[in-house]
GROMACS .gro file of C-alpha atoms in nm:
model
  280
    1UNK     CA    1  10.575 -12.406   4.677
    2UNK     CA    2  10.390 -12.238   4.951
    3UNK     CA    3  10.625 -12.286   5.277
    4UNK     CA    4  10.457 -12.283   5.707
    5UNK     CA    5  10.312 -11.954   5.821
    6UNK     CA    6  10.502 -11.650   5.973
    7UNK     CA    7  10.454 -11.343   6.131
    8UNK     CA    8  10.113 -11.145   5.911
    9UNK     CA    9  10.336 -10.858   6.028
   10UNK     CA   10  10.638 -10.996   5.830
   11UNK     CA   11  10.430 -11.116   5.539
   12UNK     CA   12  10.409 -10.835   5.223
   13UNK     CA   13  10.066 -10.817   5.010
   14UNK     CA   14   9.904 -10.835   4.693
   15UNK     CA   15   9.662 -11.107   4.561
   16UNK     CA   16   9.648 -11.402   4.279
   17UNK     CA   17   9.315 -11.559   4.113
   18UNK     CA   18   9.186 -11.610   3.788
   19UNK     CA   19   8.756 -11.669   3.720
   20UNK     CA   20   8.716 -12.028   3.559
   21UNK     CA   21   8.419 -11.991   3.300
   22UNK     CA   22   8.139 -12.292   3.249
   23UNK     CA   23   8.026 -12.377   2.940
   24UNK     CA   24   7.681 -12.496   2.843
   25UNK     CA   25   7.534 -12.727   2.568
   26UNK     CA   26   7.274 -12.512   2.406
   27UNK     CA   27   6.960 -12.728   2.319
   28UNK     CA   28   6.888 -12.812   1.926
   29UNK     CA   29   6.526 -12.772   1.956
   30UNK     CA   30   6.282 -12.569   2.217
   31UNK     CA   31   6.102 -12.817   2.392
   32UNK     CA   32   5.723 -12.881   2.357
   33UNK     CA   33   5.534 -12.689   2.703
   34UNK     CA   34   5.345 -13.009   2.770
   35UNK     CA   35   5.692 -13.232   2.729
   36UNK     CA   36   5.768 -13.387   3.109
   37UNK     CA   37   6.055 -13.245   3.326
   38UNK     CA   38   6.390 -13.370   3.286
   39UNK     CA   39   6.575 -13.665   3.489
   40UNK     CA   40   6.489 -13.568   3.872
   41UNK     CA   41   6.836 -13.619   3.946
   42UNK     CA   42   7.010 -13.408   4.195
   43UNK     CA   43   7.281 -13.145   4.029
   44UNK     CA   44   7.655 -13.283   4.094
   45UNK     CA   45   7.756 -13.066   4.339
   46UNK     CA   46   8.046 -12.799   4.261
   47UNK     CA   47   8.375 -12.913   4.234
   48UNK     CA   48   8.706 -12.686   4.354
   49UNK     CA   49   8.722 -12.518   4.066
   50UNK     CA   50   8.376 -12.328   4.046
   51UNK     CA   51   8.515 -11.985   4.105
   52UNK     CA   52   8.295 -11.914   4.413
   53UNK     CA   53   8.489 -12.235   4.591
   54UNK     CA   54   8.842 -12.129   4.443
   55UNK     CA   55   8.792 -11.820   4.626
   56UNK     CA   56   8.720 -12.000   4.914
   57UNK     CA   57   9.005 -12.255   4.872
   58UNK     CA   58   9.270 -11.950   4.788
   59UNK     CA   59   9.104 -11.814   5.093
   60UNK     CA   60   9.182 -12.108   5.344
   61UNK     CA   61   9.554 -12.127   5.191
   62UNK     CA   62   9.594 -11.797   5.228
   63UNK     CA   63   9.452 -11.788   5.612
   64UNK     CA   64   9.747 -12.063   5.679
   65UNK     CA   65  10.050 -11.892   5.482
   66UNK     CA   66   9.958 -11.505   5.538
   67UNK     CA   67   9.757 -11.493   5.872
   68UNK     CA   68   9.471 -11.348   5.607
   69UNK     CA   69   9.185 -11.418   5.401
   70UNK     CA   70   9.335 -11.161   5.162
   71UNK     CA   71   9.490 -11.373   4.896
   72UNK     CA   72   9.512 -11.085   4.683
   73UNK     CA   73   9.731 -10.902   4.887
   74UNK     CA   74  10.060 -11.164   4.857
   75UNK     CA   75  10.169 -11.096   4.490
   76UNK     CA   76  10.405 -10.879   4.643
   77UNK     CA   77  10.526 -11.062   4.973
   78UNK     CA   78  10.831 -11.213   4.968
   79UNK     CA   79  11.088 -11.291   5.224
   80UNK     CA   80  11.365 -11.568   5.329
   81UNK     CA   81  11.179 -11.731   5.624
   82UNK     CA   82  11.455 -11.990   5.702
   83UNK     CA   83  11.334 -12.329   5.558
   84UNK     CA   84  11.673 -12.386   5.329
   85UNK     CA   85  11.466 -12.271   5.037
   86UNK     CA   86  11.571 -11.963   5.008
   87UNK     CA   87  11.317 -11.635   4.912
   88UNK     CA   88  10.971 -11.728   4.942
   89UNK     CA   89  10.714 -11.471   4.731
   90UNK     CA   90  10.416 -11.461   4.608
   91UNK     CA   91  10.043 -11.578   4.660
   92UNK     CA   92  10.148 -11.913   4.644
   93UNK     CA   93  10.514 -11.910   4.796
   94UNK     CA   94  10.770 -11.925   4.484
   95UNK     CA   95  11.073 -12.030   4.572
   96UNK     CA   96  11.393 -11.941   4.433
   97UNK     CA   97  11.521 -12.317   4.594
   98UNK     CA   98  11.273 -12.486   4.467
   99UNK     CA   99  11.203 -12.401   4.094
  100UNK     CA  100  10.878 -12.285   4.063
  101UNK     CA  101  11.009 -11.916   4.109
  102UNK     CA  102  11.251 -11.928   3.825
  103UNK     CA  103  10.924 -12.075   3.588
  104UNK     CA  104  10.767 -11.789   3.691
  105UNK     CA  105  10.974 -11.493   3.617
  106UNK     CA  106  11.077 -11.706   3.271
  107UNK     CA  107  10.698 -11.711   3.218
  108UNK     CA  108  10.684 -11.301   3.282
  109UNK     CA  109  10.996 -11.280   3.056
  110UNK     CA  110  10.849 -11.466   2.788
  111UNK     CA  111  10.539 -11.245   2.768
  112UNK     CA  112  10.736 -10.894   2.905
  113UNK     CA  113  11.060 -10.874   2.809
  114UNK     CA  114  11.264 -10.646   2.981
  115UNK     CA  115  11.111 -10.643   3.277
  116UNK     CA  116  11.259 -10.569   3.643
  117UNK     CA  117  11.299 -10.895   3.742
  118UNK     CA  118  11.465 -11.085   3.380
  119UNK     CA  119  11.773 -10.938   3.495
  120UNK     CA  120  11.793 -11.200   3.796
  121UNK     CA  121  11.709 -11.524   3.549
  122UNK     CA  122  12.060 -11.655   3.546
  123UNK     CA  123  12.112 -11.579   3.941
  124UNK     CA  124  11.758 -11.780   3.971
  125UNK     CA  125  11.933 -12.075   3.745
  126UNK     CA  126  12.225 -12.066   3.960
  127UNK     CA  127  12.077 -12.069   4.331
  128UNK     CA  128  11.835 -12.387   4.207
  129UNK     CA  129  11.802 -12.651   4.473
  130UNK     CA  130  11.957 -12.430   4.754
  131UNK     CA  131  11.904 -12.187   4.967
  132UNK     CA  132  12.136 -11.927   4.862
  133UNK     CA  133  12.092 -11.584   4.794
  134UNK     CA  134  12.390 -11.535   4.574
  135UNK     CA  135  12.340 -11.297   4.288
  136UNK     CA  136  12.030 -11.173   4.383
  137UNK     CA  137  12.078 -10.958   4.700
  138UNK     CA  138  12.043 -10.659   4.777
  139UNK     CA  139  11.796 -10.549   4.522
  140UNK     CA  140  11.572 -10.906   4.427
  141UNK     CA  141  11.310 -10.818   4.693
  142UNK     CA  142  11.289 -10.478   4.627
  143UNK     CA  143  11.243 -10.521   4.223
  144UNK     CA  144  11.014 -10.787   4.308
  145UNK     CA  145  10.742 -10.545   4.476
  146UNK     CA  146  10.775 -10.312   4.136
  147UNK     CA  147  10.652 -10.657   3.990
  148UNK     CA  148  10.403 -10.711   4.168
  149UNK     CA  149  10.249 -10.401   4.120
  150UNK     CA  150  10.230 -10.492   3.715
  151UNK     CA  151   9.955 -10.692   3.624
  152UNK     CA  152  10.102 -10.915   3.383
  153UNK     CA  153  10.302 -11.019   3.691
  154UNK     CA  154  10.009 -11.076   3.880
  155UNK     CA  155   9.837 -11.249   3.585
  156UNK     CA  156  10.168 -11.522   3.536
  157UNK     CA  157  10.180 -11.588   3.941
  158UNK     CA  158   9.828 -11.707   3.894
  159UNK     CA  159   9.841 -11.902   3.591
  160UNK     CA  160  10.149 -12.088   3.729
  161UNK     CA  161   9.990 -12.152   4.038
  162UNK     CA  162   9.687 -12.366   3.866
  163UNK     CA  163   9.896 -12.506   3.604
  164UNK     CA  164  10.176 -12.661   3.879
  165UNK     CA  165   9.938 -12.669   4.167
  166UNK     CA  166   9.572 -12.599   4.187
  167UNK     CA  167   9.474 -12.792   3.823
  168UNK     CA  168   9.671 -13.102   3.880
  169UNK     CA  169   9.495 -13.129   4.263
  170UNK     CA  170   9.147 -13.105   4.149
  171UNK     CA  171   9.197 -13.303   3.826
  172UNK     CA  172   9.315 -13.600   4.076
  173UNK     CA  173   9.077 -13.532   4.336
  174UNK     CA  174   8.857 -13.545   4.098
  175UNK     CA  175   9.017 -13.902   3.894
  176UNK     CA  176   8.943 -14.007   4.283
  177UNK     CA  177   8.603 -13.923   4.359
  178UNK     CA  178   8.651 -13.684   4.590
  179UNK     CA  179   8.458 -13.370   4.619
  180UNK     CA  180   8.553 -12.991   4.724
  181UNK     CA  181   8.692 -13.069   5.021
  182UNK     CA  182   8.886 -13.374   4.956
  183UNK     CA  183   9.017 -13.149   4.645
  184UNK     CA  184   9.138 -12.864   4.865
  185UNK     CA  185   9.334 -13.072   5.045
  186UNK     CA  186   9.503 -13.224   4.789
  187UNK     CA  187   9.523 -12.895   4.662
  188UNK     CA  188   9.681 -12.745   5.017
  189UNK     CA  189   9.925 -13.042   5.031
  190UNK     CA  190  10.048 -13.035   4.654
  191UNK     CA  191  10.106 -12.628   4.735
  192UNK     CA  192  10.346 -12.687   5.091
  193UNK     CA  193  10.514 -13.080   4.987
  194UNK     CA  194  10.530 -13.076   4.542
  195UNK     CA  195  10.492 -13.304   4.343
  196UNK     CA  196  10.837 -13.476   4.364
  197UNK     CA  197  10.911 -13.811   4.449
  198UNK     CA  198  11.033 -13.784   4.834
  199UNK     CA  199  10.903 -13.938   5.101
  200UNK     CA  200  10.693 -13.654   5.185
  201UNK     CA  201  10.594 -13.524   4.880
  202UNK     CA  202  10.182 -13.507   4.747
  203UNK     CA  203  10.250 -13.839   4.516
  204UNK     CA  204  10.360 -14.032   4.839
  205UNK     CA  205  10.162 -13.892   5.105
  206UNK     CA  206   9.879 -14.001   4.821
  207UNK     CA  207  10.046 -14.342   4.846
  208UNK     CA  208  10.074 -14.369   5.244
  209UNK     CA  209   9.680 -14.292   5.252
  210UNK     CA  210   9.602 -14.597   4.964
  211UNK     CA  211   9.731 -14.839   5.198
  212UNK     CA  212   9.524 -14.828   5.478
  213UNK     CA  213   9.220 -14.688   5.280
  214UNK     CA  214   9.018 -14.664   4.891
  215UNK     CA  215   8.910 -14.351   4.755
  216UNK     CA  216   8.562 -14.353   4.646
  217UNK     CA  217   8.617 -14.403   4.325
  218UNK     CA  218   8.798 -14.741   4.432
  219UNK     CA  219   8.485 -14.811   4.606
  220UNK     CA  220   8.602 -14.677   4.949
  221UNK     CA  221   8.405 -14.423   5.202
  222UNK     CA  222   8.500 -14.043   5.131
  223UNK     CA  223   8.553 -13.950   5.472
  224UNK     CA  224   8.746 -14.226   5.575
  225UNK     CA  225   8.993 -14.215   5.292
  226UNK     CA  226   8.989 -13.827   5.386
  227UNK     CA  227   9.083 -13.893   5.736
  228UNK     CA  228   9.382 -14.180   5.662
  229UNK     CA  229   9.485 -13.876   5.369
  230UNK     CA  230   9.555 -13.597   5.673
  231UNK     CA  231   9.680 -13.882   5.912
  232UNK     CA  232   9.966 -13.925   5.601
  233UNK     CA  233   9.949 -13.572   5.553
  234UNK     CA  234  10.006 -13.463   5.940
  235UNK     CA  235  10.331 -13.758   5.945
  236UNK     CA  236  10.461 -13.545   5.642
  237UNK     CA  237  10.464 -13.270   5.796
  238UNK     CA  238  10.621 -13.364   6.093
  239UNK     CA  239  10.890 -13.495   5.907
  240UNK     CA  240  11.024 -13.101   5.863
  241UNK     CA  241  11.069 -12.923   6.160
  242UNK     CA  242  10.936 -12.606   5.931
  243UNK     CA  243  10.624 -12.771   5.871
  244UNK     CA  244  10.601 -12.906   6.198
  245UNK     CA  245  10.300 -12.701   6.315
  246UNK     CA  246  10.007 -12.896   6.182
  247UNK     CA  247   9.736 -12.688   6.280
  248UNK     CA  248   9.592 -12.639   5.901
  249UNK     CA  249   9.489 -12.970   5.923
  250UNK     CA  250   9.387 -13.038   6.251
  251UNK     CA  251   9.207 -12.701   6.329
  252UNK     CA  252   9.073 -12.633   5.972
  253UNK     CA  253   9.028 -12.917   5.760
  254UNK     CA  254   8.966 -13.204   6.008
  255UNK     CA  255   8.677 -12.894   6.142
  256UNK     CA  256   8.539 -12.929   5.759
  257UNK     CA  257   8.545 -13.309   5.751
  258UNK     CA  258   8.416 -13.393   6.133
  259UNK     CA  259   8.114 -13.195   6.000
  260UNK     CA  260   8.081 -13.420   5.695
  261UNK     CA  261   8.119 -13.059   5.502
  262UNK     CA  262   8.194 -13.285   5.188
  263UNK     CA  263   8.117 -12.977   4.932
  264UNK     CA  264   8.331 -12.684   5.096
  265UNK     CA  265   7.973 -12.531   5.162
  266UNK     CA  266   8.030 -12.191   5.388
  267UNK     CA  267   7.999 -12.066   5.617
  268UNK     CA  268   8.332 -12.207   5.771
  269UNK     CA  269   8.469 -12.174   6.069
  270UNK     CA  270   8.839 -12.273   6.136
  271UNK     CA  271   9.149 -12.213   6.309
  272UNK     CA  272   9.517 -12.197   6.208
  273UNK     CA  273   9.794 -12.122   6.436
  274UNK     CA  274   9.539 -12.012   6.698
  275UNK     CA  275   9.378 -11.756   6.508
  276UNK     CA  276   9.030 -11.778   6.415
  277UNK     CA  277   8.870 -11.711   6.021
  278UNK     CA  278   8.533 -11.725   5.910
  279UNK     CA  279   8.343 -11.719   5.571
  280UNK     CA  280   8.018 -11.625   5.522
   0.00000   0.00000   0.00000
C-alpha cells in the first residue's frame, strides 16, 4: 500500500496507468429524421474510472506520495522510509511488509520468468508482515530500477494496483452512490490503510463514517456522508504517527468537497504538505 510522503528528492521515478475503454450499444435500426429526440435527461456524470479522471485521481495520489503530478515517474522509486513496512516501491507503494509487493513480482514472474527480480520471491515470502530486509539487501533496490525500466513490469504494477486498490474503491463508491470525488477518496484511503480488518483499515474507517451518517444510496446527503468519511479518515490517520500528517485530506480533498466539486471536474487547486498543485 501507498505509505505518507517523503522527501521528492528521496523519491525515484517512473509512472503506472492503464486507459479503461467504454463500450457502446450500437442501435438495431437508423432512426426515422422526423422521430422526436431522446429522453432529455441529463448524461450521468463520469465516474473515477473514465480515463481522463483516473489520470486525475493517479495525479492527486501521486501529488501526496511523490511531491509530483508525475505518476509515471514512480515505477522505479523505491526506498525503506521507516514505517515498519519495510521497502516501499512503486507508483502505488508495494510493500515488501505488507504483501502486495510479493503479488506483484509473482505476477511479473508468472508472465516473465526469469526476470531480475524472481530471484528475491522466497526472501519476499520470508520478510511478510515485517519490516525486515533480510535476504534482499544489498542488491533488491538496485534490480528493482532494471525492472522498472521493462514494460511488462510497468504493465503488472498497474494492473495490481486496480485489481487490489483502484477497482474495488470505485466499485464501492459506486455500490454507495457516490460520485468522482467520493470515489477518489475511497480510492486514496484503500491505497495508504488496506483493506484488512484493523481498526484503521478502509472497511472500518467505512464503518466509523455509517454511524454518524448514510451514503446516498442509503438515502443520505453526499457531502455530508463525505465529510463524516474524512472526519473517520483524518482519526485513522492519526492513529500512526507515519500517517500523522493529514494534510491530503484537509488541504486537498476537503478543498474539492467545500466547493461541492462532486464530479472531480478540473481545474483543481490543492495543497499537500504545503506545496501547492494545480490541474488544468
Amino acid at each position: 500500500m501507498v505509505h505518507p510522503n517523503t522527501d521528492a528528492a528521496t523519491r525515484g521515478g517512473t509512472s503506472r496507468r492503464t486507459a479503461l475503454i467504454l463500450l457502446g450499444a450500437s442501435l438495431a435500426t437508423v432512426p426515422l429524421l422526423n422521430a422526436p429526440l431522446a429522453s432529455g435527461a441529463p448524461a450521468a456524470a463520469a465516474g473515477l474510472d473514465d480515463p481522463a479522471k483516473k489520470e486525475i485521481a493517479m495525479q492527486l495520489v501521486s501529488s501526496a506520495e511523490n511531491s509530483s503530478l508525475d505518476w509515471k515517474a514512480q515505477y522505479k522509486y523505491i526506498e525503506d522510509i521507516g514505517d515498519g513496512r519495510g521497502y516501499t516501491a512503486g507508483i502505488i507503494g508495494f510493500c515488501s511488509g505488507t504483501g502486495d509487493m510479493l503479488d506483484l513480482v509473482q505476477l511479473y514472474t508468472n508472465r516473465k520468468p526469469g526476470n531480475v527480480l524472481a530471484k528475491y520471491l522466497p526472501a519476499l515470502r520470508r520478510v511478510n508482515g515485517s519490516d525486515s530486509h533480510e535476504g534482499l539487501d544489498p542488491n533488491f533496490p538496485k534490480d528493482w530500477g532494471k525492472a522498472a525500466q521493462d514494460t511488462a513490469f510497468q504493465q503488472a504494477q498497474n494492473d495490481e494496483r486496480d485489481r487490489v486498490y483502484f477497482n474495488p474503491a470505485v466499485q464501492q463508491g459506486k455500490a454507495d452512490g457516490l460520485r468522482a470525488l467520493g470515489q477518489f477518496t475511497y480510492y486514496d484511503a484503500l491505497v495508504m490503510h488496506g483493506d484488512g480488518d484493523d481498526p484503521t483499515s478502509f472497511p472500518n474507517i467505512r464503518k466509523r463514517a455509517l454511524r454518524t451518517a448514510k451514503p446516498p444510496a442509503q438515502g443520505g446527503d453526499e457531502v455530508t456522508y463525505l465529510n463524516a468519511f474524512l472526519d473517520a479518515r483524518v482519526w485513522a490517520m492519526k492513529q500512526e504517527e507515519a500517517h500523522s500528517d493529514t494534510s491530503r485530506v484537509d488541504t486537498e480533498q476537503r478543498v474539492f468537497l467545500r466547493q461541492h466539486n462532486l464530479d472531480l471536474n478540473p481545474p483543481l487547486d490543492w495543497k499537500v504538505y504545503g506545496d501547492s498543485y494545480h490541474i488544468g
